[in-house]
């Protein structure tokens, strides 16, 4: 990594981390959601630098276009949640600090000790590879994940369904409204 | 919902949309159907009997006040005095065009047909006072004073004639006549009409102002083609009248 | 489908729709209580355009009140003019020349067409299609031209007079009227193709705000709103006045062709079909119109006998009833006007329960209300 | 981009002392500016055409006062938007209120990067082209949602919610309807997709006529995309007769202008995507623009592409001035009960077709019959 890529990396990393910190400390939940958006966008930038273009686009599509929208929706729909000022409670400081330190240590160790297979200066399209892997080697996890999501979808539909079953009518016929 | 109904829905949606789009496309490509009138450049033909701004031909107006009585919104105001020949003389004739609703009732009742609708329909003004059309340029007080003078003169003349007839003495002195006239004038001043005339100094001053302002105004009896232009030429707006108009509103 | 239960409690939201809102057709204010998009309660709040027209009527003479009826329903001023004239004539027992009656019927029906054109146009604009609105306005312009020709004004006509009409039809008027009818008749089919039977439009209107016939009668709806529920009640037929009995036309009623009887689509279609019937009436009137005077001799300041009268006529927005009490003086002692739009506001809250915000717009449009008539 | 920078540095000796990253950055900025200017011009012209077309269809004239025949109307509009007072409601969330238009604008503007305007005219030929467009346009939702919420206006909030629900729902059929083109080209890159439709079959080389499923796919895409970009009959988020103006009701001045531009940008992106994926992009029948000299080939293909895209925009406007608006529940029903199943069936059909006929379309098969 050299030249502009380095600067971009630091910019993206700073955006990711800085926005993440904002998410943790901002009292206004809506602002936190927007900060989270920037954090996700920073991660997408890191993916771009890693030549993982497909992953970057997915990051934007799923997290920014999906998760954040869902989050905002939940905030809007929830009863006065946007007015509440959420500050992280100051209880359990010691256990929290311990857990954080341990986690940080583990992650740093993992980051430092992983033998990365670095390919120099090669830019290859990844979409085809990802697709092939999903359809061959990781077919089972992929399908399991989709079944899981389907189950979640059905559950959500069931939860939000009105108790009274809707009258059997043609779908384009709204019936007597 | 059966598959057939499902498909029918789709087909119906597509067909009705296509039908509508055919019609809009036809209008889109056919410039003849564009009916916009580009207003300041193009104007539509104003039919006969169009009820535009009101215009009163003050030369034929008899000051009968029918229009004032008929107007449902009281937008016409009129002052008149009885002239020397026993006919009413208009002192002022104002139409508040901002209040007029162009119903035409006043025109219908006008006995000498002096009040008419013109074809004018454009007018803009900065103050509401300018929306009051003054059909008589002269100040009302001045006219009243003048008419009163005429009445008095006529009376004096009549008296003098009577006196001349009565006195068989051949006229030796015009001074006597003048004296008699003066006396008549003094008497007229005491009369009810003259009493309305404000103190002569201020009245004259106001009159002079008004006449100076409106000296070149040709508020003629000819039918104006466009009242807006006429009123632009003749904004006989006295500050006092304007204020009054505003206050009335 | 659109109904929610208490399974997930949500907070209701109160929204002010109006007095300045593009689709309340004026200064109507509707207080919406909504659960998301679903309206739980919609209360119309009228009175923003109250000008005391009834009180004014007690202060001006019978003839002077005529221009004020223009302001009663400015989209159908001719009908209101004539209603007032008929009411006063009934009170004072004035005979009207036949030609005047024919002219009145011609202008009334032409004005019904132009009023329904606005109803059609603004309704489609409410539904999001702006183009038909301009087509409707374009056709209305022709009617306005005709009216300008006959009475000199384009919006507030003040054409009828107690005892007749203000002026005879100028030469060429009847021919131009015929021309207009020939031009306009095919346009109705075009409207139907363009928008009336459009799938989206039908879906927005069908089955929305259904008013059953009994309910419509119970709430006192009149005009197209009543006929949309399938009640064939038309004052021109059922309580004939003027020269209407001489004409052959049919009363349009809702048929429930695309949904339930009495829904918004039926009310809309009644108006579209009524335009055809009006064309028929005008054609007959133009063909049969007799010669003669157009204004009876009525004293300028006439004093009707002491008494009271209620005259109702079929206006585009329903029955316009004029209740007059005379104490024998030049002014009415009491004037009360019943209007179709005001009555439609009574049932508004009932039929809008459980609809969506977009349907509120559809309901307001389907009643074809006009605010000066509601507030008077 | 870096390669271009290197070649530039080599070509211009004056730049030798400047660090490479600075040149690259400068190039990026220049390219972005060019695209921005292009997008703004297009959107201005688009708004003018929209108003002219609306005028014609509605039997009236349309703008004709500014400049000859009203040609400069869009400039006047732009100047007006810039000069207008920028109002922020008293109780609005000021930060988010100011931020929201940028999200919307960036979302639609960033998509221009991968649009293949000509043989070699593409800002970045990403090999995830279509996917990238889908991803960045989803930013528009955020802008709209935040605008609706931060205005502190209930109509705006309703508009924002409608917009978000609508855009999220319609992203699925839009994506699904585009996949046939991807399958045929075997690449996500828009330039590759356009190239796959060249050849000597003329108009029948286009994906539109590849097979019956792609034919339907085009219309499904067009419908769904209109909904995704909030065009009538799916303009519920800004339904002026219901929500007054929806999510942008409190905006004025240039902030409103940004929303306006992003809407037009979305419209153009839809037109370009349908052009590139189904209508052969910059290909013209029986002629290969790639054989021309670089500059003429690019100019020619740019003209062809823009002509096609503009035609699509015109059709969108035509639809817009014809149809009334759907209701919210009908909109959702249309997405989930009609478009989503149909696009899936269509995708299945295209896949089977490609599998059975080895990727050949009907025109290609007919052509092969004749040798």
Coordinates of C-alpha atoms in Angstrom, one line a residue, chain B residues 8-9 12-13 16-17 19-20 23-24 26-27 33 35 44-51 66 69-73 101-105 108-109, chain C residues 60 63-64 67-68 70-71 131 135 138 145 148-149 151-154 156-159 161 166 183 187 190 193-194 197-200 203 258 300:
Chain B
X8 CA -57.0 -10.4 -16.1
X9 CA -56.0 -7.7 -13.6
X12 CA -56.8 -4.8 -17.8
X13 CA -54.2 -2.5 -16.2
X16 CA -56.5 0.8 -19.8
X17 CA -53.1 2.5 -19.4
X19 CA -55.8 3.6 -23.9
X20 CA -55.1 6.6 -21.8
X23 CA -55.2 9.9 -25.9
X24 CA -52.5 11.9 -24.2
X26 CA -52.6 12.4 -29.5
X27 CA -52.8 15.7 -27.7
X33 CA -55.3 21.4 -29.5
X35 CA -55.8 26.4 -26.4
X44 CA -60.0 37.2 -26.6
X45 CA -62.8 38.9 -28.4
X46 CA -64.9 40.7 -25.9
X47 CA -68.6 40.2 -26.7
X48 CA -71.1 42.9 -26.8
X49 CA -72.7 43.5 -23.4
X50 CA -69.5 42.6 -21.6
X51 CA -69.7 43.8 -18.0
X66 CA -81.1 55.3 -8.9
X69 CA -79.9 53.1 -4.4
X70 CA -79.7 49.9 -6.5
X71 CA -76.1 49.0 -5.9
X72 CA -76.1 46.1 -3.4
X73 CA -72.6 46.9 -2.3
X101 CA -68.9 43.4 -8.2
X102 CA -69.9 44.0 -11.8
X103 CA -73.5 42.8 -11.4
X104 CA -74.9 45.4 -13.7
X105 CA -77.9 46.2 -11.7
X108 CA -80.1 48.4 -15.8
X109 CA -81.9 51.0 -13.8
Chain C
X60 CA -81.1 44.0 0.6
X63 CA -83.7 42.1 -6.7
X64 CA -80.5 43.2 -5.1
X67 CA -75.7 39.0 -7.4
X68 CA -75.1 37.5 -4.0
X70 CA -73.6 34.1 -7.6
X71 CA -71.4 33.8 -4.6
X131 CA -54.0 16.2 -17.4
X135 CA -59.0 19.0 -20.4
X138 CA -60.6 23.7 -21.5
X145 CA -67.6 32.0 -23.5
X148 CA -70.0 35.8 -21.4
X149 CA -71.9 36.2 -24.7
X151 CA -74.8 37.9 -19.8
X152 CA -71.4 39.6 -20.1
X153 CA -69.5 37.9 -17.4
X154 CA -67.5 34.7 -17.1
X156 CA -70.5 35.6 -11.6
X157 CA -73.3 35.7 -14.1
X158 CA -76.1 37.5 -12.4
X159 CA -78.2 36.5 -15.4
X161 CA -83.9 38.4 -12.8
X166 CA -81.6 40.1 -17.8
X183 CA -68.0 19.4 -29.9
X187 CA -65.2 14.4 -25.3
X190 CA -62.6 10.5 -24.4
X193 CA -61.2 6.2 -22.0
X194 CA -58.6 8.4 -20.6
X197 CA -62.1 3.3 -16.5
X198 CA -58.4 3.5 -15.9
X199 CA -57.5 0.6 -13.7
X200 CA -55.7 2.7 -11.1
X203 CA -59.2 1.0 -7.8
X258 CA -67.0 -1.4 -10.6
X300 CA -88.6 47.9 -9.4

